[in-house]
Amino acid sequence: MREFDLLQPKTLNDALEALAQNNATIRPLGGGTDMLVDLRARRVQPDTLVALQGVNELRGVTRANGHLHVGASTTIAEILKNPLFAPFNALRQAASVFANPMIRNSATIAGNIGSASPAGDMLPPLLALNAQIELVSRNETRVMPLSEFFLGPRKTAKRADELISSIQLLVTSNQSPVSNPQSSAFYKLGLRQADAISLVSVAVWLERDGEKIRDVRIALGAVAPRPMRATRAEEILRGQIFSETNLKESARIASTECSPISDLRASADYRRRMIAVYVRRMIEQAWQHF
Amino acid sequence: MNLSLTINHEIQEIEIQPRETLLRALRRNGYFGVKHGCENGECGACAVLIDGVPMNSCVMLAAQAEEKNITTIEALGQVEEQGWKRTEGLDPLQNAFIETGAIQCGYCTPALILAAKALLEKNPQPNENKVREALSGVLCRCTGYVKPVEAVMQAIREPRVETGDLGIPVPLEFFQPPSSEISYDETPISSLQSPISNLHTPVSTLPQMLVAPTIPQTSIVGKPEKKVDAQKLAQGKPAFTDDIELRGMLYAKVLFSPVAHARIKRIDVAQARALPGVHAVLTHHDLPRVVYSTAGQSDPIPGPLDMFSLDDKVRFVGDRVAFVAAESEEIAERALELIAVEYEELPALIDMRDAMKADAIRIHDEAEYVNFGESDPSKNIAAEIEFELGNVAQGFAQADFVLEDEYIVPKVQQVSIEPHVVVTYWDEDDRLVIRTSTQVPFHARRILAPVLQLPPKRIRVIKPRIGGGFGGKQEVLIEDVAAHLTIATGRPVRYEYTRREEFENARSRHPMRVRMKTGVLRDGTMVANEMYALSDTGAYGCHAVTVTGNTGQKCMGLYNAPNIKFHAHIVYTNTPPAGAFRGYGVPQGFFPLEVHMEKIARHLGLDPLEFRLKNAVKAGDELPTSKAWSEGREPHPEVIETCGLAECVSEGARAIQWRSLQSPVSDSKRLETRDYPHLRRGVGVACVMQGTAIPYLDMGGASIKINDDGSFNLLVGATDLGTGSDTVLAQLAAEILGVPIDDILVYSSDTDFTPFDKGAYASSTTYISGGAVVKAAEQVAQQIKARAAQIFSDWAEKHGETDIPRTEFAQPETFPLIPDPRTLPPALRPNDIVLRDQRAWAPDGRSLSLAEIALSTLHHRDQFQIMAVASYVSPKSPPPFAAQFAQVLVDTETGQVTVEKLVMAVDSGVIVNPATASGQIEGGMTQALGYAVCEEMLYDARGQSVIRSLGDYKIFAANEMPELQTIFVQTFEPSHPFGLKAVAEIPMDGVAPAVANAVYDACGVWLNEIPLTPERVWRALKK
Ligand SMILES: Cc1cc2nc3c(=O)[nH]c(=O)nc-3n(C[C@H](O)[C@H](O)[C@H](O)COP(=O)(O)OP(=O)(O)OC[C@H]3O[C@@H](n4cnc5c(N)ncnc54)[C@H](O)[C@@H]3O)c2cc1C
């Protein structure tokens, strides 16, 4: 590990000030579960780290105006514990197979997003739940859909002087004033059950209207340079009666939308087929859980 | 920077660098209970509680823990009696871990205990799933998690465990005679378990014990005694190699080759040497060129000598190029970057199938190469083995049905959680001390002496506690690095592999491609059995002959065909060398053999169990392959004296609820629920055997001496690497000396103090080293009895005049009653005396405590030290036998195989300690399960490992385990004084074929290659 300076600001302002001042390589530090591994492997060699742990403004989960505000420093363990996450089944399912219980106690949601790994487990559920991300710097605060945040593997729309301050999830539907039932589901396929790098992962979100799927979002992990939405597969289902035929077709389309790679763990062909299997299974699961 | 940390309720001011992890900071300040096995957040050995929450201290900066409460294992509890001081004693969890046998090597124990502690603080009554979940952040490679989970459950059941009881009670009803007939339980499988794969049925931590009526009664042998080292391990005491810090210690790093095959044209270390803090940089120019083998085996090493500490040629990605010693690891790493190397790249040979091709590049062309047997480096052949019993060609001609097929088994790694680690230093007598995590301290000394150009008498090897080995440390792998650097600098040097280096540079299991050809008559009688193995030893031929020889010798010996042939080529490739790994070639052979047997049985419509038993060897048979091959040395024919295989098959079948498998694929195997149309369930079996030590070769020594208080020091060269061998050896001594196991103080091992022992391998320690302990204990017992007889007789002569030592050890009420001398018999003979309950008893009921006898011999008259040294070597290697069963659930849409249950019924002879022995079985089955379904070391086309971390190479965690069940079918093996055979390796052998056969049973596809990854199974299903 190379040497670096460590800053431990107590306020968001101090943290942002540090980021704005420092033109050398400076990186935020969350729980450190990615950062420390990367530092040791020398994949990143920052001159300065800004530990965000002491910054209270980045903590906490609150519900207001139909939104859940999830502070950047929220750990994966908190997602499993805090009842405010109850409406977001996919997120909780992802958290429950995320690494292992000890890592979950350290790992933060902003760290998972900041790492922007195509296989990051929280990312497909957040995409399926249409999360918004809030970025702050000394001079501005901007909010964007998370789907616009990922530019490529480990590449994001975040500037070096910015921090992820929170994630926002819509609790009720914005499309209809009378909220329809919503449901979501997540699965990751690995070489074993948990704690494994996913071969593929799938998250879906459904809004139901009688026998119809009123709205749907399907997000895929580990099968493209970044976590992605399967928008064409969604089209097949949106506004339609829930049917076996539609489901199969949507699953098939999803498998053509992604662009998985072949590596020694699994072939692209297999990954594609698994996308089809799990898109179908997750939609069935979400539908059953209304 | 200055940091104030609250560690175990005390505020500590420490000076750190910003980049220092909490793990490093804690260990540097003496909290050695915090272990490390990966420093990547994956193994969990470094767990600490931060404000009561378990976290990995390796992926956290020390500074991030400021203002928090840090708890390490050192805060939990201490042994109650500390001389005149009393403490509150151990934590109930620590006690429960000790009592349930949950501690094997103990390296991950502090982390498991802390993780459990945090769970119980939050949730005092968790169910088993919650416990498994809480423990799942800590990887354990020894136990299979059965006993750690049980320990937590026990701690809940009994909030305060009383100390001093005799270990785990084995319910009496478990001691039943074995049933002689085979019977299959007909309970339908679908009633067994929920289809949801991660639910667990309750654990059963105690093995089922079946005993042959011939087994004699014993009082300590056969009992689940607590491990003698459990107490220190439960407290995280600094017992391991790395748990010391020496003044002026330097840190070693090695520059590894980035290319698979090259000559080093030029190497420039000037800049590295100039870096401040660097004390030595060594290249092949600096070291004597001594050819050797790293294989930790007896002299002469049965294999080619083909390696140098440093060479001008590199033969795999990860081969050594230069050694550096510096004042910190960071400086050493920096120095590596400053070494400039010019390689002349050579074509790389990665695929074992290319090794013997005419145009293949030659990997070993060094002049110093020393051949062994059929090795032929000009053809890249490290070894060749061939034997034929009878004539297989004739056998195939007679057969009604001949089946031929090819099977592929992968390279996998031992993955002890404690990496390879060594500390070397010169002592005040100019002798080199090597404190190392090894399975073979005596071989290490012998092998290193020429390499270091020191006579063996100037080397002392100390083996402290070992954090798991599994064969990976039957290798003199890194000791030379530190030793050369200590010689170069005069300073203590520590060298440890990182987890990535473990995967890229350490040894592994030989991958093989195996062709089976078997001929049978219509009634299932096997008439010819042939195996050809192509085995990949990688860049060096360590264990090349012996591993693959065992593939043939053990596997092809199980079925008693009149015609048996085995042929193997063990070839060099430009990949990291393979070596010894639990099972030692035998798992590689049993996967092909037992899947092949299943295919034949299914093809002929025979019951797979009956077909196997019909052909398997039986007690009284000569072991067919015993006369064909023996570890590359002279073979001796051997008759099998005990074989409980039939009982193993019947008991295992009962436990897994086996049912007749008439239709190969039936829809009845589908789960009877609409929700899971894609799931199929099946059961499979494999029969296996192993050996017990190497006959006429393996030797172990033991010495025992008495102390003032009637306790004994037992010194053994045998190497307990977490297996519990120290405990089992103590039990054997305690049984004979008539004392509780606490009175045996075991020390293992140190080449200066303990007698020679060949080390921990070949499933031999209990049998061989145990044999030595038994002999030494018998001699000591004889000396005690002689003195006791003398004292008793003296009373008679002297008319009651007493020679009874009055000491603080002898409480008045325990004084022997002085009988009326007129009623005494004449002089007693030593053999009239019985040792029991820490006393020597005369036939008339008088007794003396061993403390009294000790004081008499050490202080009072005709003084001498009661002690004895003995050694043991066996002319036999009696095979343990086992039937292994698996129940699986296959997702036919995705190819995922979930193993739901593993049962192993094993005849290991008499079981000395059911807790440690079942721990061996459970842990072995778990490693074997990885071999079956997910473990595989993979390389890209250039020979670069794609496995770099435990994230890439998955080993099972507590919440992913199937139910494990162990059944011991105990026979009394007459070649050993206590009737025992081996336990350690055999559980590795049969899981993979049982799982593959169960997958066939579930969904009708054969898999000839392991691991059964989802994609492999899915592809087979698609065909
Ligand atoms: C053993 C192990 C298992 C793992 N298993 C999984 C798994 O199953 N699934 C999975 O998805 N991941 C897994 N990970 C990866 C990792 O734990 C997660 O990505 C985690 O969410 C990272 O969070 P962190 O707080 O530790 O981030 P850090 O390591 O502190 O930071 C990660 C990155 O995010 C940036 N960052 C952190 N906070 C902010 C912020 N507020 N604003 C802007 N940038 C920020 C950092 O600069 C850095 O680039 C695993 C890691 C380990 C060590």
PDB file of N, CA and C in Angstrom, chain B residues 53-77:
ATOM      1  N   VAL B  53     -20.376  -4.510  17.112  1.00  0.00           N
ATOM      2  CA  VAL B  53     -20.754  -5.038  15.805  1.00  0.00           C
ATOM      3  C   VAL B  53     -19.529  -5.704  15.171  1.00  0.00           C
ATOM      4  N   PRO B  54     -19.652  -6.945  14.692  1.00  0.00           N
ATOM      5  CA  PRO B  54     -18.477  -7.611  14.131  1.00  0.00           C
ATOM      6  C   PRO B  54     -18.086  -7.027  12.768  1.00  0.00           C
ATOM      7  N   MET B  55     -16.816  -6.736  12.621  1.00  0.00           N
ATOM      8  CA  MET B  55     -16.329  -6.182  11.360  1.00  0.00           C
ATOM      9  C   MET B  55     -14.958  -6.758  11.058  1.00  0.00           C
ATOM     10  N   ASN B  56     -14.601  -6.688   9.781  1.00  0.00           N
ATOM     11  CA  ASN B  56     -13.291  -7.152   9.349  1.00  0.00           C
ATOM     12  C   ASN B  56     -12.282  -6.044   9.596  1.00  0.00           C
ATOM     13  N   SER B  57     -11.325  -6.292  10.502  1.00  0.00           N
ATOM     14  CA  SER B  57     -10.371  -5.224  10.808  1.00  0.00           C
ATOM     15  C   SER B  57      -9.347  -5.023   9.703  1.00  0.00           C
ATOM     16  N   CYS B  58      -9.350  -5.899   8.694  1.00  0.00           N
ATOM     17  CA  CYS B  58      -8.352  -5.768   7.622  1.00  0.00           C
ATOM     18  C   CYS B  58      -8.799  -4.803   6.532  1.00  0.00           C
ATOM     19  N   VAL B  59     -10.105  -4.560   6.415  1.00  0.00           N
ATOM     20  CA  VAL B  59     -10.540  -3.604   5.391  1.00  0.00           C
ATOM     21  C   VAL B  59     -11.038  -2.319   6.056  1.00  0.00           C
ATOM     22  N   MET B  60     -10.348  -1.965   7.125  1.00  0.00           N
ATOM     23  CA  MET B  60     -10.713  -0.763   7.847  1.00  0.00           C
ATOM     24  C   MET B  60      -9.416  -0.095   8.285  1.00  0.00           C
ATOM     25  N   LEU B  61      -9.312   1.195   8.106  1.00  0.00           N
ATOM     26  CA  LEU B  61      -8.121   1.884   8.592  1.00  0.00           C
ATOM     27  C   LEU B  61      -8.214   1.990  10.112  1.00  0.00           C
ATOM     28  N   ALA B  62      -7.071   1.912  10.753  1.00  0.00           N
ATOM     29  CA  ALA B  62      -7.068   2.031  12.216  1.00  0.00           C
ATOM     30  C   ALA B  62      -7.742   3.342  12.624  1.00  0.00           C
ATOM     31  N   ALA B  63      -7.487   4.386  11.834  1.00  0.00           N
ATOM     32  CA  ALA B  63      -8.038   5.695  12.171  1.00  0.00           C
ATOM     33  C   ALA B  63      -9.562   5.693  12.153  1.00  0.00           C
ATOM     34  N   GLN B  64     -10.151   4.789  11.358  1.00  0.00           N
ATOM     35  CA  GLN B  64     -11.614   4.745  11.291  1.00  0.00           C
ATOM     36  C   GLN B  64     -12.232   4.191  12.570  1.00  0.00           C
ATOM     37  N   ALA B  65     -11.397   3.584  13.401  1.00  0.00           N
ATOM     38  CA  ALA B  65     -11.929   3.003  14.640  1.00  0.00           C
ATOM     39  C   ALA B  65     -11.779   3.947  15.826  1.00  0.00           C
ATOM     40  N   GLU B  66     -11.287   5.135  15.561  1.00  0.00           N
ATOM     41  CA  GLU B  66     -11.124   6.089  16.646  1.00  0.00           C
ATOM     42  C   GLU B  66     -12.494   6.441  17.226  1.00  0.00           C
ATOM     43  N   GLU B  67     -12.521   6.687  18.498  1.00  0.00           N
ATOM     44  CA  GLU B  67     -13.764   7.026  19.201  1.00  0.00           C
ATOM     45  C   GLU B  67     -14.777   5.893  19.233  1.00  0.00           C
ATOM     46  N   LYS B  68     -14.343   4.693  18.915  1.00  0.00           N
ATOM     47  CA  LYS B  68     -15.255   3.547  19.025  1.00  0.00           C
ATOM     48  C   LYS B  68     -14.678   2.569  20.033  1.00  0.00           C
ATOM     49  N   ASN B  69     -15.542   1.672  20.484  1.00  0.00           N
ATOM     50  CA  ASN B  69     -15.065   0.623  21.382  1.00  0.00           C
ATOM     51  C   ASN B  69     -14.674  -0.596  20.574  1.00  0.00           C
ATOM     52  N   ILE B  70     -13.417  -0.941  20.666  1.00  0.00           N
ATOM     53  CA  ILE B  70     -12.932  -2.108  19.937  1.00  0.00           C
ATOM     54  C   ILE B  70     -12.850  -3.272  20.917  1.00  0.00           C
ATOM     55  N   THR B  71     -13.427  -4.396  20.518  1.00  0.00           N
ATOM     56  CA  THR B  71     -13.326  -5.585  21.373  1.00  0.00           C
ATOM     57  C   THR B  71     -12.619  -6.684  20.603  1.00  0.00           C
ATOM     58  N   THR B  72     -11.599  -7.253  21.209  1.00  0.00           N
ATOM     59  CA  THR B  72     -10.931  -8.412  20.615  1.00  0.00           C
ATOM     60  C   THR B  72     -11.177  -9.607  21.524  1.00  0.00           C
ATOM     61  N   ILE B  73     -10.759 -10.771  21.069  1.00  0.00           N
ATOM     62  CA  ILE B  73     -10.989 -11.993  21.853  1.00  0.00           C
ATOM     63  C   ILE B  73     -10.345 -11.875  23.230  1.00  0.00           C
ATOM     64  N   GLU B  74      -9.288 -11.075  23.323  1.00  0.00           N
ATOM     65  CA  GLU B  74      -8.571 -10.962  24.597  1.00  0.00           C
ATOM     66  C   GLU B  74      -9.473 -10.409  25.704  1.00  0.00           C
ATOM     67  N   ALA B  75     -10.589  -9.753  25.316  1.00  0.00           N
ATOM     68  CA  ALA B  75     -11.474  -9.179  26.339  1.00  0.00           C
ATOM     69  C   ALA B  75     -12.454 -10.199  26.883  1.00  0.00           C
ATOM     70  N   LEU B  76     -12.582 -11.346  26.230  1.00  0.00           N
ATOM     71  CA  LEU B  76     -13.695 -12.223  26.593  1.00  0.00           C
ATOM     72  C   LEU B  76     -13.546 -12.945  27.915  1.00  0.00           C
ATOM     73  N   GLY B  77     -12.475 -13.623  28.095  1.00  0.00           N
ATOM     74  CA  GLY B  77     -12.363 -14.348  29.356  1.00  0.00           C
ATOM     75  C   GLY B  77     -11.015 -15.001  29.468  1.00  0.00           C
TER      76      GLY B  77
END
